[in-house]
Coordinates of C-alpha atoms in Angstrom, one line a residue:
M20 CA -39.8 -40.5 11.2
K21 CA -36.1 -40.0 10.9
S22 CA -35.1 -42.3 13.8
L23 CA -36.5 -44.0 16.8
L24 CA -37.0 -41.6 19.7
N25 CA -34.9 -42.3 22.7
R26 CA -37.3 -41.9 25.6
T27 CA -41.0 -42.0 26.1
T28 CA -41.1 -38.5 27.3
T29 CA -39.3 -37.3 24.2
F30 CA -41.8 -39.2 21.9
L31 CA -44.8 -37.7 23.6
A32 CA -43.6 -34.2 22.9
A33 CA -42.4 -34.8 19.4
V34 CA -45.5 -36.4 18.1
T35 CA -47.6 -33.4 19.2
L36 CA -45.3 -31.3 17.0
L37 CA -45.5 -33.6 14.1
V38 CA -49.2 -33.1 13.8
A39 CA -48.5 -29.5 12.7
A40 CA -45.8 -30.7 10.3
C41 CA -48.0 -33.0 8.2
V42 CA -47.7 -31.1 4.9
A43 CA -47.5 -31.7 1.2
V44 CA -45.3 -29.4 -0.9
P45 CA -45.4 -29.3 -4.7
P46 CA -42.6 -28.1 -6.9
P47 CA -42.2 -24.4 -7.1
A48 CA -43.5 -22.5 -10.1
P49 CA -41.0 -22.9 -12.9
A50 CA -39.1 -19.9 -14.2
A51 CA -40.8 -18.6 -17.4
T52 CA -40.7 -16.0 -20.1
Y53 CA -43.7 -14.1 -21.3
N54 CA -43.3 -12.3 -24.6
Q55 CA -46.8 -11.4 -25.7
T56 CA -48.0 -8.7 -23.4
H57 CA -50.8 -6.3 -24.2
W58 CA -50.8 -2.7 -23.0
V59 CA -53.3 0.2 -22.9
K60 CA -52.5 3.9 -22.8
R61 CA -53.4 5.6 -19.6
S62 CA -52.2 9.2 -20.2
I63 CA -52.2 11.9 -17.6
P64 CA -54.0 15.0 -18.8
G65 CA -51.6 18.0 -19.2
A66 CA -48.5 15.9 -18.4
A67 CA -45.7 17.1 -20.6
G68 CA -42.5 15.9 -18.9
S69 CA -41.0 12.4 -18.4
I70 CA -42.8 10.1 -16.0
R71 CA -40.0 10.3 -13.4
D72 CA -41.6 7.9 -11.0
I73 CA -44.7 5.7 -10.7
Q74 CA -46.1 3.7 -7.9
V75 CA -49.0 1.2 -7.9
Q76 CA -50.5 -0.2 -4.7
A77 CA -49.4 -3.8 -4.0
G78 CA -52.2 -6.2 -4.9
T79 CA -54.5 -3.3 -5.9
P80 CA -53.9 -2.2 -9.5
E81 CA -56.7 0.5 -9.4
R82 CA -54.6 2.7 -7.1
V83 CA -51.6 4.3 -8.8
S84 CA -49.7 7.6 -8.4
A85 CA -47.1 9.3 -10.7
V86 CA -44.5 12.0 -10.7
V87 CA -44.0 14.0 -13.9
S88 CA -40.6 15.7 -14.4
G89 CA -41.0 19.5 -13.9
S90 CA -44.6 19.3 -12.7
T91 CA -45.6 20.8 -9.4
N92 CA -48.6 18.4 -9.3
L93 CA -48.6 14.9 -7.9
Y94 CA -51.0 12.7 -10.0
S95 CA -53.1 9.9 -8.6
S96 CA -55.7 7.5 -10.0
Q97 CA -58.2 5.3 -8.1
D98 CA -59.4 3.5 -11.3
G99 CA -56.3 2.0 -12.8
G100 CA -55.2 5.2 -14.7
T101 CA -58.5 5.9 -16.5
T102 CA -58.9 9.2 -14.6
W103 CA -56.4 11.2 -12.6
S104 CA -56.5 13.7 -9.8
Q105 CA -53.9 16.4 -8.9
T106 CA -52.3 17.3 -5.6
P107 CA -50.3 20.5 -5.9
S108 CA -46.9 20.9 -4.2
L109 CA -47.2 23.0 -1.1
S110 CA -43.7 24.4 -1.7
G111 CA -44.5 25.3 -5.3
T112 CA -41.6 23.0 -6.6
P113 CA -41.8 19.9 -8.8
F114 CA -42.3 16.5 -7.3
L115 CA -39.4 14.1 -7.3
A116 CA -40.1 10.6 -6.0
L117 CA -42.6 8.1 -4.7
A118 CA -42.5 5.0 -2.4
E119 CA -45.0 2.6 -0.9
S120 CA -44.7 1.1 2.6
K121 CA -43.6 -2.6 2.4
S122 CA -45.7 -3.5 5.4
I123 CA -48.9 -1.4 4.9
P124 CA -50.3 -1.6 1.3
G125 CA -51.6 1.7 0.1
E126 CA -49.5 3.8 2.4
F127 CA -47.6 6.0 -0.1
F128 CA -44.9 8.6 0.5
A129 CA -43.7 11.4 -1.9
L130 CA -41.0 14.1 -2.0
D131 CA -41.0 17.4 -3.8
S132 CA -37.9 19.5 -4.8
N133 CA -38.0 21.5 -1.7
V134 CA -38.1 18.2 0.1
Y135 CA -41.5 18.6 1.6
T136 CA -42.7 15.0 2.5
Y137 CA -46.2 13.9 1.7
R138 CA -48.1 10.8 2.9
S139 CA -51.2 9.0 1.7
V140 CA -53.0 6.2 3.5
N141 CA -55.3 5.3 0.7
G142 CA -53.1 4.5 -2.3
G143 CA -52.8 8.1 -3.4
G144 CA -56.5 9.0 -3.0
S145 CA -55.6 11.9 -0.8
W146 CA -52.3 13.4 0.4
S147 CA -51.1 15.4 3.4
K148 CA -47.8 17.1 4.1
V149 CA -46.1 15.5 7.1
S150 CA -42.6 17.1 7.3
S151 CA -39.7 18.5 5.4
F152 CA -35.9 18.6 5.4
A153 CA -33.2 20.7 3.8
P154 CA -32.8 20.0 0.1
P155 CA -31.6 18.4 -2.1
A156 CA -33.1 14.9 -2.4
F157 CA -33.5 12.4 -5.2
S158 CA -35.2 9.2 -4.1
L159 CA -36.6 7.4 -1.1
D160 CA -37.6 3.9 0.0
T161 CA -39.2 1.9 2.8
G162 CA -38.4 -1.3 4.6
P163 CA -40.5 -3.8 6.6
N164 CA -40.4 -1.5 9.6
P165 CA -43.6 0.6 9.0
N166 CA -42.0 3.6 10.6
G167 CA -38.7 3.7 8.7
L168 CA -37.7 5.4 5.5
V169 CA -34.4 6.5 3.9
A170 CA -34.0 9.3 1.4
T171 CA -30.9 10.0 -0.8
T172 CA -29.7 13.5 -1.2
G173 CA -27.0 13.5 -3.9
V174 CA -24.5 15.1 -1.5
A175 CA -22.5 13.6 1.3
S176 CA -25.5 13.0 3.5
I177 CA -28.4 10.6 4.0
Q178 CA -31.8 11.4 5.5
Y179 CA -33.6 8.8 7.6
T180 CA -36.8 8.8 9.6
V181 CA -38.2 6.5 12.4
D182 CA -41.7 8.0 12.6
K183 CA -43.3 7.6 9.2
A184 CA -41.6 10.8 7.9
S185 CA -43.0 13.0 10.7
S186 CA -39.4 14.1 11.2
W187 CA -36.1 13.5 9.5
N188 CA -32.6 13.0 10.7
S189 CA -29.5 13.9 8.6
V190 CA -26.4 11.9 8.9
A191 CA -23.0 12.1 7.1
S192 CA -22.7 9.7 4.3
P193 CA -19.6 8.3 2.5
M194 CA -21.6 8.6 -0.8
T195 CA -21.2 11.9 -2.7
N196 CA -23.9 11.4 -5.3
S197 CA -26.2 8.6 -4.4
R198 CA -29.6 8.6 -6.1
A199 CA -30.6 5.0 -5.7
V200 CA -31.8 3.4 -2.5
A201 CA -33.6 0.2 -1.7
G202 CA -35.1 -1.2 1.5
D203 CA -34.8 -5.0 2.2
P204 CA -38.5 -6.2 2.4
D205 CA -37.6 -9.0 4.8
T206 CA -35.1 -7.5 7.3
A207 CA -36.1 -4.5 9.3
D208 CA -33.8 -1.5 9.0
V209 CA -31.6 -2.9 6.2
F210 CA -31.1 -0.5 3.2
Y211 CA -28.8 -0.5 0.2
A212 CA -27.6 2.5 -1.8
A213 CA -25.1 3.1 -4.6
E214 CA -23.4 6.0 -6.4
H215 CA -24.7 7.8 -9.5
T216 CA -21.2 9.1 -10.4
A217 CA -18.6 7.5 -12.7
L218 CA -16.6 5.8 -10.0
P219 CA -15.7 2.2 -9.4
A220 CA -19.1 1.8 -8.1
P221 CA -19.2 0.7 -4.4
V222 CA -22.5 -0.5 -2.9
Y223 CA -23.3 0.6 0.6
R224 CA -25.4 -1.1 3.3
S225 CA -27.1 0.2 6.4
G226 CA -28.3 -2.2 9.1
N227 CA -29.8 0.4 11.4
G228 CA -32.4 2.2 9.2
G229 CA -30.0 4.6 7.5
Q230 CA -28.1 5.9 10.6
T231 CA -24.7 4.5 9.5
W232 CA -23.5 3.2 6.2
A233 CA -20.5 1.0 5.1
V234 CA -19.3 -0.5 1.8
C235 CA -20.6 -4.1 1.5
G236 CA -19.3 -4.7 -2.0
S237 CA -18.5 -3.2 -5.4
L238 CA -20.0 -3.5 -8.8
P239 CA -17.6 -5.1 -11.3
N240 CA -17.6 -2.1 -13.7
T241 CA -17.5 1.7 -13.5
V242 CA -21.2 2.6 -13.8
H243 CA -24.0 5.1 -13.0
V244 CA -26.4 3.3 -10.7
T245 CA -29.9 4.4 -11.6
S246 CA -32.1 2.1 -9.6
M247 CA -32.0 -0.6 -7.0
T248 CA -34.5 -3.1 -5.6
V249 CA -34.5 -6.2 -3.3
L250 CA -36.6 -9.2 -4.0
P251 CA -38.6 -10.5 -1.0
Y252 CA -38.3 -13.8 0.8
G253 CA -34.5 -13.8 0.9
G254 CA -34.2 -12.8 -2.8
P255 CA -31.3 -11.0 -4.4
V256 CA -30.4 -7.4 -4.6
L257 CA -30.6 -5.9 -8.1
A258 CA -28.8 -2.8 -9.3
A259 CA -29.5 -1.1 -12.7
T260 CA -27.3 1.3 -14.7
D261 CA -27.6 3.5 -17.8
T262 CA -23.9 3.4 -18.5
P263 CA -23.1 2.6 -22.1
A264 CA -20.8 -0.3 -23.1
V265 CA -21.3 -2.3 -19.9
D266 CA -23.8 -4.7 -18.6
C267 CA -27.0 -2.9 -17.7
L268 CA -28.0 -4.9 -14.6
Y269 CA -26.2 -6.6 -11.7
R270 CA -27.3 -9.1 -9.1
S271 CA -26.1 -10.0 -5.6
N272 CA -27.2 -13.2 -3.9
D273 CA -25.4 -12.5 -0.6
G274 CA -26.7 -9.2 0.6
G275 CA -24.6 -6.9 -1.6
V276 CA -21.2 -8.5 -0.9
N277 CA -20.6 -10.1 -4.3
W278 CA -22.0 -8.9 -7.6
A279 CA -22.2 -10.4 -11.1
A280 CA -23.8 -9.2 -14.3
S281 CA -27.4 -10.4 -14.7
A282 CA -28.3 -8.9 -18.1
T283 CA -29.2 -12.0 -20.1
G284 CA -32.1 -11.1 -22.4
F285 CA -31.4 -7.4 -22.6
P286 CA -30.2 -6.1 -26.0
S287 CA -26.6 -4.8 -26.1
G288 CA -26.3 -1.3 -25.0
T289 CA -29.6 -1.2 -23.0
K290 CA -30.0 1.6 -20.4
V291 CA -32.1 0.6 -17.4
F292 CA -33.7 3.5 -15.6
S293 CA -36.1 1.9 -13.1
L294 CA -36.6 -1.5 -11.4
S295 CA -39.7 -2.7 -9.6
V296 CA -40.8 -5.8 -7.7
S297 CA -44.0 -6.6 -5.8
G298 CA -44.1 -8.6 -2.6
T299 CA -47.3 -10.2 -3.8
S300 CA -45.4 -11.7 -6.8
P301 CA -42.1 -12.3 -5.2
Y302 CA -40.3 -14.1 -8.1
I303 CA -40.9 -11.4 -10.7
A304 CA -38.9 -8.2 -11.3
Y305 CA -39.6 -5.5 -13.9
A306 CA -37.2 -3.1 -15.7
A307 CA -38.0 0.2 -17.6
T308 CA -35.4 0.8 -20.3
D309 CA -34.6 2.9 -23.3
K310 CA -35.5 -0.2 -25.4
G311 CA -38.8 -1.1 -23.9
V312 CA -40.0 -3.0 -20.8
F313 CA -38.5 -6.2 -19.5
A314 CA -39.5 -8.8 -16.9
S315 CA -37.6 -11.5 -15.1
Y316 CA -39.5 -14.5 -13.7
D317 CA -36.5 -16.1 -12.0
Y318 CA -35.3 -13.6 -9.4
G319 CA -33.6 -11.3 -11.9
T320 CA -31.4 -14.0 -13.4
S321 CA -32.7 -13.7 -17.0
W322 CA -34.9 -11.2 -18.7
S323 CA -37.6 -11.2 -21.4
D324 CA -38.9 -8.3 -23.5
I325 CA -42.6 -7.8 -22.5
S326 CA -43.0 -4.6 -24.5
G327 CA -45.5 -6.4 -26.7
D328 CA -47.6 -3.8 -28.4
L329 CA -46.0 -0.8 -26.6
P330 CA -44.8 2.0 -28.8
A331 CA -41.1 1.8 -29.5
K332 CA -39.6 4.5 -27.2
G333 CA -37.8 5.0 -24.0
Y334 CA -39.4 4.2 -20.6
R335 CA -38.3 6.0 -17.5
S336 CA -40.3 4.3 -14.6
V337 CA -42.1 1.0 -13.8
S338 CA -44.2 -0.4 -11.0
A339 CA -46.2 -3.6 -10.6
S340 CA -49.1 -4.4 -8.3
G341 CA -48.4 -8.2 -8.2
G342 CA -51.1 -10.6 -7.0
P343 CA -53.7 -12.4 -9.1
L344 CA -54.9 -9.2 -10.7
N345 CA -51.3 -8.1 -11.5
A346 CA -51.0 -4.9 -13.5
V347 CA -47.7 -3.4 -14.6
F348 CA -47.6 0.4 -15.1
V349 CA -44.8 2.1 -17.1
G350 CA -44.0 5.8 -17.6
A351 CA -42.4 7.0 -20.8
H352 CA -39.9 9.8 -21.4
D353 CA -42.6 11.7 -23.4
G354 CA -45.1 11.8 -20.5
T355 CA -47.4 8.9 -21.4
V356 CA -48.4 6.1 -19.1
Y357 CA -49.2 2.5 -20.1
R358 CA -50.6 -0.5 -18.2
T359 CA -50.9 -4.1 -19.0
I360 CA -54.2 -5.7 -19.8
S361 CA -55.3 -8.8 -18.0
P362 CA -56.6 -11.8 -20.0
F363 CA -60.3 -12.1 -20.7
L364 CA -62.3 -15.3 -21.5
T365 CA -65.3 -15.2 -23.9
G366 CA -66.3 -18.9 -23.7
I367 CA -65.5 -22.6 -23.2
Y368 CA -66.4 -25.4 -25.5
P369 CA -67.8 -27.8 -24.6
D370 CA -69.1 -26.4 -21.4
S371 CA -69.4 -29.8 -19.7
G372 CA -67.3 -32.9 -19.6
S373 CA -65.2 -35.4 -17.7
V374 CA -61.8 -35.5 -16.2
G375 CA -59.3 -36.0 -19.0
D376 CA -61.5 -34.4 -21.7
L377 CA -60.0 -31.8 -24.0
V378 CA -61.8 -28.4 -24.0
T379 CA -61.2 -25.1 -25.8
L380 CA -61.1 -21.7 -24.1
S381 CA -61.6 -18.7 -26.2
G382 CA -60.7 -15.1 -25.3
V383 CA -58.4 -12.2 -25.7
N384 CA -55.0 -11.3 -24.2
L385 CA -54.3 -14.9 -23.2
G386 CA -50.6 -14.5 -24.1
S387 CA -48.2 -17.2 -25.3
G388 CA -48.8 -19.7 -22.4
S389 CA -45.3 -19.4 -20.9
G390 CA -45.6 -19.0 -17.1
S391 CA -49.4 -19.4 -17.4
R392 CA -52.0 -22.0 -16.2
V393 CA -55.7 -22.8 -16.3
S394 CA -57.7 -23.1 -13.1
F395 CA -60.8 -25.3 -12.9
A396 CA -62.6 -24.1 -9.8
G397 CA -59.3 -23.8 -8.0
V398 CA -57.6 -26.9 -9.5
D399 CA -54.7 -25.7 -11.6
T400 CA -53.3 -27.4 -14.7
T401 CA -50.7 -26.7 -17.4
D402 CA -51.6 -29.8 -19.4
C403 CA -52.4 -27.9 -22.6
V404 CA -52.3 -29.1 -26.3
S405 CA -51.9 -25.5 -27.6
W406 CA -51.9 -21.9 -26.3
S407 CA -52.3 -18.8 -28.3
D408 CA -53.4 -15.2 -27.6
D409 CA -57.0 -16.0 -28.3
R410 CA -57.4 -19.8 -27.7
V411 CA -56.3 -22.4 -25.2
R412 CA -56.8 -26.1 -25.6
V413 CA -56.5 -27.8 -22.3
Y414 CA -57.3 -31.2 -20.6
V415 CA -59.7 -31.2 -17.7
P416 CA -57.4 -32.0 -14.7
K417 CA -57.8 -34.7 -12.2
G418 CA -59.7 -33.4 -9.2
A419 CA -61.6 -30.8 -11.2
Q420 CA -65.1 -29.8 -10.0
S421 CA -67.9 -28.0 -11.5
G422 CA -67.5 -24.2 -11.3
G423 CA -65.6 -21.3 -12.9
V424 CA -62.7 -21.9 -15.2
A425 CA -60.1 -19.0 -15.5
V426 CA -56.8 -18.4 -17.2
I427 CA -53.9 -17.1 -15.0
T428 CA -50.9 -15.4 -16.7
P429 CA -48.1 -13.3 -15.4
E430 CA -50.2 -10.3 -16.3
G431 CA -53.2 -11.3 -14.2
C432 CA -56.2 -13.5 -13.8
S433 CA -59.1 -13.6 -16.2
N434 CA -62.8 -13.7 -15.6
A435 CA -64.3 -17.2 -15.0
V436 CA -66.5 -19.1 -17.4
D437 CA -68.8 -21.9 -16.1
F438 CA -67.9 -25.6 -16.7
T439 CA -69.8 -28.7 -15.5
I440 CA -68.2 -32.0 -14.6
T441 CA -70.4 -34.8 -15.8
S442 CA -68.4 -37.8 -14.5
P443 CA -67.2 -38.7 -11.0
V444 CA -64.6 -36.4 -9.7
E445 CA -61.5 -37.7 -8.1
Y446 CA -60.8 -36.4 -4.6
N447 CA -57.3 -36.6 -3.0
W448 CA -55.9 -36.5 0.5
Y449 CA -52.2 -36.2 1.4
L450 CA -50.7 -37.5 4.7
A451 CA -47.0 -36.5 4.9
E452 CA -46.1 -38.4 8.1
G453 CA -45.9 -42.1 8.6
C454 CA -43.6 -44.7 10.2
T455 CA -43.7 -48.5 10.7
G456 CA -40.1 -48.7 12.0
I457 CA -39.1 -51.4 14.4
S458 CA -36.1 -51.5 16.8
E459 CA -35.2 -53.2 20.1
E460 CA -36.7 -50.2 21.9
G461 CA -40.2 -50.7 20.4
N462 CA -42.1 -50.1 17.2
F463 CA -44.4 -47.6 15.5
E464 CA -47.8 -48.3 14.0
T465 CA -49.3 -46.1 11.3
W466 CA -53.0 -46.4 10.3
V467 CA -54.8 -44.6 7.5
L468 CA -58.4 -43.9 8.5
V469 CA -61.0 -43.1 5.8
Q470 CA -64.6 -42.0 6.3
N471 CA -67.3 -41.8 3.7
P472 CA -70.0 -39.4 4.9
G473 CA -71.8 -39.4 1.5
G474 CA -74.7 -41.2 0.1
S475 CA -72.8 -43.2 -2.6
T476 CA -70.2 -46.0 -2.4
A477 CA -66.7 -44.6 -2.6
T478 CA -63.8 -46.4 -4.3
V479 CA -60.7 -45.4 -2.4
T480 CA -57.1 -46.2 -3.5
L481 CA -54.0 -45.7 -1.3
T482 CA -50.5 -45.0 -2.6
Y483 CA -47.5 -45.0 -0.3
M484 CA -44.5 -42.7 -1.0
T485 CA -41.1 -43.8 0.5
P486 CA -37.5 -42.7 0.1
G487 CA -37.2 -45.6 -2.4
G488 CA -40.2 -44.6 -4.5
V489 CA -43.9 -45.2 -4.8
I490 CA -45.5 -48.4 -3.5
K491 CA -49.1 -49.3 -4.5
G492 CA -51.4 -49.7 -1.5
P493 CA -54.8 -51.4 -1.1
S494 CA -58.1 -50.4 -2.7
L495 CA -61.2 -50.0 -0.6
Q496 CA -65.0 -49.9 -1.2
L497 CA -66.6 -47.7 1.4
D498 CA -70.4 -47.9 1.6
P499 CA -72.3 -44.7 2.4
N500 CA -71.8 -43.5 6.0
T501 CA -69.1 -46.0 6.8
R502 CA -65.4 -45.9 7.7
Q503 CA -62.4 -48.3 7.4
S504 CA -58.9 -48.4 8.9
V505 CA -55.8 -49.5 7.0
N506 CA -52.7 -50.7 8.7
V507 CA -49.8 -49.3 6.6
A508 CA -47.5 -52.1 7.8
D509 CA -49.6 -54.6 5.9
T510 CA -48.0 -53.2 2.8
V511 CA -44.9 -51.3 3.9
D512 CA -43.4 -53.0 7.0
N513 CA -40.5 -51.7 9.1
A514 CA -40.1 -48.4 7.2
W515 CA -39.1 -45.2 9.0
S516 CA -40.5 -42.8 6.4
V517 CA -43.9 -43.4 4.7
S518 CA -46.2 -40.8 3.2
T519 CA -49.7 -41.6 1.9
K520 CA -51.9 -40.4 -0.9
V521 CA -55.6 -41.2 -0.7
E522 CA -57.6 -41.0 -3.9
S523 CA -61.4 -41.4 -4.1
N524 CA -64.1 -41.0 -6.7
H525 CA -66.4 -39.4 -4.1
P526 CA -65.7 -36.9 -1.2
V527 CA -64.2 -38.7 1.8
I528 CA -62.3 -37.7 4.9
A529 CA -58.8 -39.1 5.6
E530 CA -56.8 -39.1 8.8
R531 CA -53.5 -40.7 9.9
S532 CA -53.0 -42.1 13.4
M533 CA -49.8 -43.4 14.9
Y534 CA -49.0 -45.5 17.9
W535 CA -45.7 -46.2 19.8
N536 CA -45.3 -49.6 21.4
T537 CA -42.6 -50.5 23.9
P538 CA -41.7 -54.1 25.0
D539 CA -43.5 -53.3 28.3
V540 CA -46.4 -51.1 27.3
Y541 CA -48.8 -51.6 24.4
R542 CA -49.6 -48.3 22.6
Q543 CA -47.8 -46.3 25.3
A544 CA -48.2 -43.1 23.2
A545 CA -50.3 -42.0 20.2
H546 CA -51.2 -39.1 18.0
D547 CA -53.5 -38.3 15.1
S548 CA -53.7 -35.8 12.2
I549 CA -56.1 -35.1 9.5
G550 CA -54.6 -34.9 6.0
V551 CA -54.6 -32.0 3.6
S552 CA -56.6 -32.1 0.4
A553 CA -54.1 -30.2 -1.9
A554 CA -50.5 -29.5 -2.1
S555 CA -49.2 -25.9 -1.6
K556 CA -46.1 -23.8 -2.2
T557 CA -46.1 -22.3 1.3
W558 CA -46.9 -23.9 4.7
Y559 CA -46.7 -22.4 8.1
L560 CA -46.1 -24.5 11.2
A561 CA -46.7 -22.5 14.4
E562 CA -45.5 -25.1 16.9
G563 CA -42.0 -26.3 17.5
C564 CA -39.6 -27.1 20.4
T565 CA -36.1 -28.5 20.8
G566 CA -35.8 -27.7 24.5
I567 CA -33.9 -29.9 26.9
S568 CA -34.3 -30.2 30.7
E569 CA -33.7 -32.7 33.4
E570 CA -37.2 -34.1 32.8
G571 CA -36.6 -34.9 29.2
N572 CA -36.2 -33.2 25.8
F573 CA -38.3 -32.3 22.8
E574 CA -37.6 -33.2 19.2
T575 CA -39.2 -31.3 16.3
W576 CA -39.3 -32.7 12.8
V577 CA -40.6 -31.0 9.6
L578 CA -42.0 -33.7 7.3
V579 CA -42.3 -32.8 3.6
Q580 CA -44.2 -34.9 0.9
N581 CA -43.9 -34.2 -2.8
P582 CA -46.8 -35.9 -4.6
G583 CA -46.0 -34.1 -7.9
G584 CA -44.2 -35.3 -11.0
S585 CA -41.2 -32.9 -10.7
T586 CA -38.4 -32.5 -8.3
A587 CA -39.3 -29.9 -5.6
T588 CA -36.8 -27.4 -4.2
V589 CA -37.9 -26.7 -0.6
T590 CA -36.6 -24.0 1.7
L591 CA -37.3 -23.9 5.4
T592 CA -37.2 -20.7 7.5
Y593 CA -37.3 -20.9 11.3
M594 CA -38.8 -18.1 13.4
T595 CA -37.7 -17.9 17.0

């Protein structure tokens, strides 16, 4: 609790809201590089031109479509590129561009050179023509509004639609040769576009789905902008270029107003032709270049070469599915397609053990370990002695249970191998809220309630977390089918902010109850919340109110606990 609440009516409202705010937040995943990526060739039969564009369904790497320069066929695969089907252009002209809906996974859109527009609702499994507009056109993109798309034309106009491309509207544009457009995945109807001509490159923004455009900023060099993308969850806008002798990538953290070079990790003189980001892996961006394929694991700030065993040649297009089965597809200038290979485990030795034991995982495509982790039946750890492409030596983490063990890398999640825990497992509960504060208006009580529903005696240890640091709490012995209550003030008295960690060697249930006493009324108000059994990177709190009326007012507090060993950067977003 931040402060003593002023009136009884206020407290009654606020404590109800605090129940929803009892959360534990771990540190965010660290930025990482990943240099040992494995690829497999997934060529399109008969494709001879450059892979102009490629699109894989978000979260579903089996579904991918590709545009081949000069080809009047649109190519699609439903098995991750192993086999491909063809959809002929109804205008008899080559296909140009692809885009996926940012709100409906698997809803694809495509353009051909006569600007017939095609739509698929099954990740490219089948296509139908929905409309057309007067040529030319170069690229298109979507935003979070499922009905809105914008297409660039390369002349002084922009096309936009508000009905899933069933019809298009042409508007005058200040851009004379724009070929790059990107929809903001978070903000409906916000799009960015930039010029492809050798001008002091302005960047344009539309806040109404493409109907009007205005300059929002300028890139610091004279460049050809080849591709743009916007990272989700308030991430930056990225702009790529193939202009020699300048930085190949630029980044804006303020909606396109200010731009700075963000090319750390690219070789000098790199030309970037395509950018990709997936909403299911929001921190990661990919770039297809004339010098291989690169990835950024820190919102586009720095880049790592993930070409791995790719042939040394130029790559024109890139798309990533994201998610736990993440696959990255790249298209080369010579018409070949490649995709990343997920890690695969062949065994674990020993296949049983205790928390803290060292075990060895064997497999293939395990990578270098950077940005990776091992999951023991859902309990993740990075506490590894060594990590190579075919072997990982890792300690069994606290809280691990018997079940499947998997390796998770930036390129995907492996299969699981069985592991049995042979010693008591530690079980944790986290209680973010607590207060034992005292003032002349009254005082708070906080109690930690622990139940042992099992058939064995549980040893339970409480640890209190305060703004001043960790305070060791009491230890309990709970017989089978019993409960105990612990008064937090017995250890931490007159403290306004107290979080609790409950540890046990057997499964238990932990709650936290709070009471408000005034000088006149004992326990005038109270509320209770069960704890959470694990920390998480994202929490949603549906309830909240700061309303004021003549009858009283509400206060809403979001309470955050970090039980981890590193500083956590926490961002709050309010939805009204």
